[in-house]
């Protein structure tokens, strides 16, 4: 009887050239090639993409949600990174 | 660490009143909750139960319709049915994926299903003796499912909501497929029309039961509404379904098997709606508890697929292990 | 002439219908959920090709037979599919091997058919060649994993080879109707696919630790409408509705 778990893989699809690969979900597969095939069979049945990435879920390194404040809040202070921070005359038009 | 990383991980949170209030505030602000976010244990547990049941329903739901794939009466119907049943497998898969982000494995959920510990939609415990049942399932069962599922696209838990968006998009052809099939039968020979009416008679009441017990008897509803896992009550959704479906039956000349069904101008805040007869909740609970016509067969079929597939899964894992070992020794040799 | 081409296309359509039908029997019962999506994908490819082939054959015949007339309303002797494709699913090893045997033949066949002097056939081939290439990959990878997996899977894979290899010679049969079409450049010669088929199988078997068996008594007859006993049961399911409720629209 199966006692081992079939590894879990995260699937990323690029809808078309010019766009990023985007996370679409996950699948179970024993190895790289079968993971790609499963991703193809599960997630591209309706012409959803032209390129697939699969990566073992265990290999993804994710930021800690408890550190979300220290990671991401400081960026909110940097208003000078945004064009609206700078006043220029309306006559200049779009810049 | 993304999703499987959570399987077996310590996900306990200290649930002080402040923590619970802050969580509820996030929900109230319509913020989505993502897998690694702190969440109350009961929220996690509710979602695992609900998404798991939903996934099981899709998987068990493959069986009654799968029963007709090899007997579909035309190639066009055969392709549509096969694609639809395959979609249901896909939907089960997306949902298991969503549940797995909460720290439970697909294997674990499957074992709970097979052991009778996890529930699935009781509708799939009814048999499909005739071809018209395929039409009735697509039209009524998928129709009811869509009523349930569309609001779930806005569920507070991100992975569940995303899976539902994908599922709803894919399911748009399912109900049309079923209705078109019923329509073809209804305007066919008297024998075909009788087949369609018979299927409608058998599936109508179980379809209404799909929305679950009346609001007054539903044990999980209040908290789920508060957490925005559910957006509408069972009775609200059931009423919407009846109001949408009755005219569809009339349009193709079929009769709802409910003598108490009648239009009521005063319903739905004056917009009007249908009054309908009493649902046989004894039947509902009997089927939920394992006493439906097909409960045993459904689980036996899933058990058989799981058992018969064990050697295949084992072989695939063993082969992957061999490859890893070979690659490792090749690297070692190259280094020497 | 068009009668010969129609007959040859019907035989090819029968291969696709019957194999697609067999694969579809798995739906909901696969060894893992991912396979519950993969097998129907292949079945849908095959059934889609069957529809194209039947529809075109019906037009060529000019007797008003539709795809469904051809798929559902013939007697067992009138189906001309290979015995290989009608063999029961058996276990997953049998199913994947049967798929590989057929796909490894159809891939070069469709490749060659892209050069057909009949533009419709060339069009079918251009679409099918991509589908079938994936079937080889999917079934081939499974044959490798099962052949070189566990002791049990290796035993089952060898058993499948013993059971199915005897039906592979029929892939290369040239019927009289086919011969006429080959002569006129309308269809490829199945005989010309033998080397590539053997090569594909040899490569995959090598990786799967399987041996190509010596076949003392190859089995054939499907192209002549002589089927195995299982075929009648397949037809009784396939045709049930059309036979029980004749002349109705579905």
CSV table of C-alpha atoms in Angstrom, one decimal, chain B residues 68-331:
chain,number,residue,atom,x,y,z
B,68,UNK,CA,-22.8,7.0,-19.5
B,69,UNK,CA,-19.6,8.0,-21.3
B,70,UNK,CA,-19.4,4.6,-23.1
B,71,UNK,CA,-23.1,4.7,-24.0
B,72,UNK,CA,-23.5,8.2,-25.1
B,73,UNK,CA,-25.9,8.1,-28.2
B,74,UNK,CA,-23.8,10.3,-30.5
B,75,UNK,CA,-20.2,11.3,-31.0
B,76,UNK,CA,-20.9,14.9,-30.3
B,77,UNK,CA,-22.6,13.9,-27.0
B,78,UNK,CA,-19.8,11.5,-26.1
B,79,UNK,CA,-17.1,14.2,-26.5
B,80,UNK,CA,-19.1,16.7,-24.5
B,81,UNK,CA,-19.8,14.3,-21.7
B,82,UNK,CA,-16.2,13.1,-21.5
B,83,UNK,CA,-14.9,16.6,-21.5
B,84,UNK,CA,-17.4,17.5,-18.7
B,85,UNK,CA,-16.6,14.6,-16.5
B,86,UNK,CA,-12.9,15.3,-17.0
B,87,UNK,CA,-13.5,18.9,-16.0
B,88,UNK,CA,-15.0,17.6,-12.8
B,89,UNK,CA,-11.9,15.7,-12.1
B,90,UNK,CA,-10.0,19.0,-12.7
B,91,UNK,CA,-12.2,20.9,-10.4
B,92,UNK,CA,-11.7,18.3,-7.7
B,93,UNK,CA,-8.0,18.7,-8.3
B,94,UNK,CA,-8.0,22.5,-8.0
B,95,UNK,CA,-10.0,22.2,-4.8
B,96,UNK,CA,-7.7,19.7,-3.2
B,97,UNK,CA,-4.9,22.1,-4.1
B,98,UNK,CA,-6.7,24.9,-2.3
B,99,UNK,CA,-7.2,22.7,0.7
B,100,UNK,CA,-3.6,21.6,0.7
B,101,UNK,CA,-2.5,25.2,1.3
B,102,UNK,CA,-4.1,24.9,4.7
B,103,UNK,CA,-1.9,22.0,5.8
B,104,UNK,CA,-3.8,18.9,4.9
B,105,UNK,CA,-2.6,16.5,2.2
B,106,UNK,CA,-4.6,15.1,-0.6
B,107,UNK,CA,-3.8,11.6,0.6
B,108,UNK,CA,-5.2,12.4,4.0
B,109,UNK,CA,-8.4,13.9,2.5
B,110,UNK,CA,-8.8,10.9,0.3
B,111,UNK,CA,-8.4,8.5,3.2
B,112,UNK,CA,-11.1,10.4,5.1
B,113,UNK,CA,-13.4,10.1,2.2
B,114,UNK,CA,-12.9,6.4,1.8
B,115,UNK,CA,-13.2,5.8,5.5
B,116,UNK,CA,-16.6,7.6,5.5
B,117,UNK,CA,-15.3,10.4,7.7
B,118,UNK,CA,-15.6,13.1,5.1
B,119,UNK,CA,-18.9,14.0,3.4
B,120,UNK,CA,-19.7,14.9,-0.2
B,121,UNK,CA,-22.8,16.2,-1.9
B,122,UNK,CA,-25.6,13.8,-1.3
B,123,UNK,CA,-26.9,14.3,-4.8
B,124,UNK,CA,-24.3,11.9,-6.2
B,125,UNK,CA,-25.8,9.0,-4.2
B,126,UNK,CA,-28.6,8.8,-6.7
B,127,UNK,CA,-28.3,6.5,-9.7
B,128,UNK,CA,-28.3,7.4,-13.4
B,129,UNK,CA,-30.4,4.7,-15.0
B,130,UNK,CA,-31.2,6.6,-18.3
B,131,UNK,CA,-29.5,8.9,-20.7
B,132,UNK,CA,-31.8,11.7,-19.7
B,133,UNK,CA,-30.2,11.6,-16.3
B,134,UNK,CA,-27.1,13.2,-18.0
B,135,UNK,CA,-29.3,16.0,-19.1
B,136,UNK,CA,-30.9,16.4,-15.7
B,137,UNK,CA,-27.6,16.4,-13.9
B,138,UNK,CA,-26.1,19.1,-16.2
B,139,UNK,CA,-29.2,21.3,-16.1
B,140,UNK,CA,-30.2,20.9,-12.4
B,141,UNK,CA,-27.2,19.6,-10.5
B,142,UNK,CA,-24.8,21.9,-12.3
B,143,UNK,CA,-27.3,24.7,-12.2
B,144,UNK,CA,-27.6,24.3,-8.4
B,145,UNK,CA,-23.9,24.0,-8.1
B,146,UNK,CA,-23.3,27.3,-10.0
B,147,UNK,CA,-25.8,29.1,-7.7
B,148,UNK,CA,-23.7,27.9,-4.8
B,149,UNK,CA,-20.3,28.5,-6.4
B,150,UNK,CA,-20.6,31.9,-7.9
B,151,UNK,CA,-20.7,33.6,-4.4
B,152,UNK,CA,-17.7,31.4,-3.4
B,153,UNK,CA,-15.6,33.3,-6.0
B,154,UNK,CA,-15.6,36.1,-3.4
B,155,UNK,CA,-14.9,33.8,-0.4
B,156,UNK,CA,-12.5,35.3,2.1
B,157,UNK,CA,-9.9,32.6,1.7
B,158,UNK,CA,-7.7,33.5,-1.3
B,159,UNK,CA,-6.9,30.0,-2.7
B,160,UNK,CA,-10.5,28.8,-2.5
B,161,UNK,CA,-11.8,32.0,-4.1
B,162,UNK,CA,-9.2,31.7,-7.0
B,163,UNK,CA,-10.0,28.0,-7.5
B,164,UNK,CA,-13.7,28.9,-7.7
B,165,UNK,CA,-13.1,31.6,-10.3
B,166,UNK,CA,-11.4,29.0,-12.5
B,167,UNK,CA,-14.1,26.5,-11.8
B,168,UNK,CA,-17.0,28.8,-12.5
B,169,UNK,CA,-15.4,29.9,-15.8
B,170,UNK,CA,-15.0,26.3,-16.9
B,171,UNK,CA,-18.4,25.2,-15.7
B,172,UNK,CA,-20.2,27.6,-17.9
B,173,UNK,CA,-20.7,25.0,-20.6
B,174,UNK,CA,-21.8,22.3,-18.2
B,175,UNK,CA,-25.3,23.6,-17.5
B,176,UNK,CA,-25.9,24.6,-21.1
B,177,UNK,CA,-24.8,21.1,-22.2
B,178,UNK,CA,-27.4,19.6,-19.9
B,179,UNK,CA,-30.2,21.9,-20.8
B,180,UNK,CA,-29.6,21.5,-24.5
B,181,UNK,CA,-29.6,17.7,-24.0
B,182,UNK,CA,-33.0,17.9,-22.1
B,183,UNK,CA,-34.4,20.2,-24.7
B,184,UNK,CA,-33.5,17.8,-27.5
B,185,UNK,CA,-35.3,15.0,-25.6
B,186,UNK,CA,-38.3,17.1,-24.7
B,187,UNK,CA,-38.9,18.0,-28.4
B,188,UNK,CA,-38.1,14.5,-29.6
B,189,UNK,CA,-40.3,11.4,-29.7
B,190,UNK,CA,-42.9,10.8,-27.0
B,191,UNK,CA,-40.6,8.1,-25.6
B,192,UNK,CA,-37.7,10.7,-25.4
B,193,UNK,CA,-39.9,13.2,-23.8
B,194,UNK,CA,-41.1,10.7,-21.2
B,195,UNK,CA,-37.5,9.8,-20.5
B,196,UNK,CA,-36.7,13.5,-19.9
B,197,UNK,CA,-39.8,14.0,-17.6
B,198,UNK,CA,-38.9,10.9,-15.6
B,199,UNK,CA,-35.4,12.2,-15.1
B,200,UNK,CA,-36.7,15.6,-14.0
B,201,UNK,CA,-39.1,13.9,-11.6
B,202,UNK,CA,-36.2,12.0,-10.0
B,203,UNK,CA,-33.7,14.8,-9.9
B,204,UNK,CA,-35.7,17.9,-9.0
B,205,UNK,CA,-36.1,17.3,-5.2
B,206,UNK,CA,-32.6,16.1,-4.6
B,207,UNK,CA,-31.4,19.2,-6.5
B,208,UNK,CA,-33.2,21.4,-4.1
B,209,UNK,CA,-31.6,19.5,-1.2
B,210,UNK,CA,-28.2,20.4,-2.6
B,211,UNK,CA,-28.4,23.8,-0.9
B,212,UNK,CA,-28.4,22.1,2.4
B,213,UNK,CA,-30.7,22.2,5.4
B,214,UNK,CA,-33.0,25.1,6.0
B,215,UNK,CA,-31.4,28.1,7.6
B,216,UNK,CA,-33.1,27.4,10.8
B,217,UNK,CA,-31.4,23.9,11.0
B,218,UNK,CA,-28.0,24.6,9.5
B,219,UNK,CA,-25.3,24.2,12.1
B,220,UNK,CA,-22.4,25.9,10.3
B,221,UNK,CA,-24.1,28.7,8.6
B,222,UNK,CA,-23.8,31.7,10.9
B,223,UNK,CA,-20.1,31.6,11.6
B,224,UNK,CA,-19.3,30.9,7.9
B,225,UNK,CA,-21.3,34.0,6.9
B,226,UNK,CA,-19.5,36.0,9.5
B,227,UNK,CA,-16.1,34.8,8.1
B,228,UNK,CA,-17.4,35.5,4.5
B,229,UNK,CA,-16.8,31.9,3.5
B,230,UNK,CA,-20.5,31.9,2.7
B,231,UNK,CA,-22.2,34.9,1.3
B,232,UNK,CA,-25.8,33.8,1.1
B,233,UNK,CA,-27.9,31.5,3.2
B,234,UNK,CA,-29.0,28.0,2.1
B,235,UNK,CA,-32.6,29.1,1.7
B,236,UNK,CA,-31.7,32.3,-0.2
B,237,UNK,CA,-29.7,30.3,-2.8
B,238,UNK,CA,-32.4,27.6,-3.0
B,239,UNK,CA,-35.1,30.2,-3.8
B,240,UNK,CA,-32.8,31.8,-6.5
B,241,UNK,CA,-32.4,28.4,-8.0
B,242,UNK,CA,-36.1,27.6,-8.1
B,243,UNK,CA,-36.9,31.0,-9.5
B,244,UNK,CA,-34.4,30.6,-12.3
B,245,UNK,CA,-35.2,27.0,-13.1
B,246,UNK,CA,-39.0,26.8,-13.2
B,247,UNK,CA,-39.3,29.0,-16.3
B,248,UNK,CA,-36.6,26.9,-18.0
B,249,UNK,CA,-38.7,23.8,-17.5
B,250,UNK,CA,-41.8,25.5,-18.9
B,251,UNK,CA,-39.9,26.7,-21.9
B,252,UNK,CA,-39.2,23.1,-23.0
B,253,UNK,CA,-42.5,21.8,-22.0
B,254,UNK,CA,-41.5,19.8,-18.9
B,255,UNK,CA,-43.4,19.8,-15.6
B,256,UNK,CA,-41.9,20.3,-12.2
B,257,UNK,CA,-42.9,17.4,-10.0
B,258,UNK,CA,-44.3,19.7,-7.3
B,259,UNK,CA,-48.1,20.3,-7.1
B,260,UNK,CA,-47.5,23.1,-4.6
B,261,UNK,CA,-45.4,25.1,-6.9
B,262,UNK,CA,-46.9,28.5,-7.7
B,263,UNK,CA,-46.0,32.1,-8.4
B,264,UNK,CA,-46.2,34.4,-5.5
B,265,UNK,CA,-46.1,38.1,-6.3
B,266,UNK,CA,-45.2,39.1,-2.7
B,267,UNK,CA,-42.0,37.0,-2.6
B,268,UNK,CA,-38.5,38.4,-2.8
B,269,UNK,CA,-39.5,41.8,-1.5
B,270,UNK,CA,-42.3,42.3,-4.0
B,271,UNK,CA,-40.3,41.1,-7.0
B,272,UNK,CA,-42.1,37.9,-7.0
B,273,UNK,CA,-40.9,34.3,-6.7
B,274,UNK,CA,-42.1,30.8,-6.6
B,275,UNK,CA,-43.6,29.1,-3.5
B,276,UNK,CA,-42.7,25.4,-3.5
B,277,UNK,CA,-43.7,22.3,-1.6
B,278,UNK,CA,-42.1,20.9,1.5
B,279,UNK,CA,-38.7,19.2,1.0
B,280,UNK,CA,-38.5,15.7,2.5
B,281,UNK,CA,-35.7,16.3,4.9
B,282,UNK,CA,-35.9,12.8,6.2
B,283,UNK,CA,-34.8,11.6,2.8
B,284,UNK,CA,-32.0,14.2,2.8
B,285,UNK,CA,-30.6,13.0,6.1
B,286,UNK,CA,-31.0,9.4,5.2
B,287,UNK,CA,-28.9,9.9,2.1
B,288,UNK,CA,-26.3,12.1,3.9
B,289,UNK,CA,-25.9,9.4,6.5
B,290,UNK,CA,-25.2,6.6,4.0
B,291,UNK,CA,-28.7,5.4,3.2
B,292,UNK,CA,-29.0,6.6,-0.4
B,293,UNK,CA,-29.3,4.2,-3.3
B,294,UNK,CA,-25.7,4.5,-4.4
B,295,UNK,CA,-23.7,5.5,-1.3
B,296,UNK,CA,-21.9,2.2,-1.0
B,297,UNK,CA,-21.3,1.9,-4.7
B,298,UNK,CA,-19.8,5.3,-4.9
B,299,UNK,CA,-17.3,4.8,-2.1
B,300,UNK,CA,-16.5,1.3,-3.3
B,301,UNK,CA,-15.7,2.7,-6.8
B,302,UNK,CA,-13.4,5.3,-5.3
B,303,UNK,CA,-11.8,2.7,-3.0
B,304,UNK,CA,-11.1,0.4,-5.9
B,305,UNK,CA,-9.5,3.2,-8.0
B,306,UNK,CA,-7.3,4.1,-5.1
B,307,UNK,CA,-6.3,0.6,-4.3
B,308,UNK,CA,-5.8,-0.5,-7.9
B,309,UNK,CA,-3.7,2.6,-8.5
B,310,UNK,CA,-1.4,2.0,-5.5
B,311,UNK,CA,1.1,0.0,-7.5
B,312,UNK,CA,1.3,2.7,-10.2
B,313,UNK,CA,1.9,5.5,-7.7
B,314,UNK,CA,4.5,3.3,-5.9
B,315,UNK,CA,6.3,2.5,-9.1
B,316,UNK,CA,6.4,6.2,-10.1
B,317,UNK,CA,7.9,7.2,-6.8
B,318,UNK,CA,10.4,4.3,-6.9
B,319,UNK,CA,11.5,5.3,-10.4
B,320,UNK,CA,11.9,8.9,-9.3
B,321,UNK,CA,14.1,7.7,-6.4
B,322,UNK,CA,16.2,5.5,-8.8
B,323,UNK,CA,16.7,8.5,-11.1
B,324,UNK,CA,17.8,10.7,-8.2
B,325,UNK,CA,20.2,8.0,-7.0
B,326,UNK,CA,21.7,7.6,-10.6
B,327,UNK,CA,22.0,11.4,-11.0
B,328,UNK,CA,23.8,11.6,-7.6
B,329,UNK,CA,26.2,8.8,-8.4
B,330,UNK,CA,26.9,10.3,-11.8
B,331,UNK,CA,27.7,13.7,-10.2
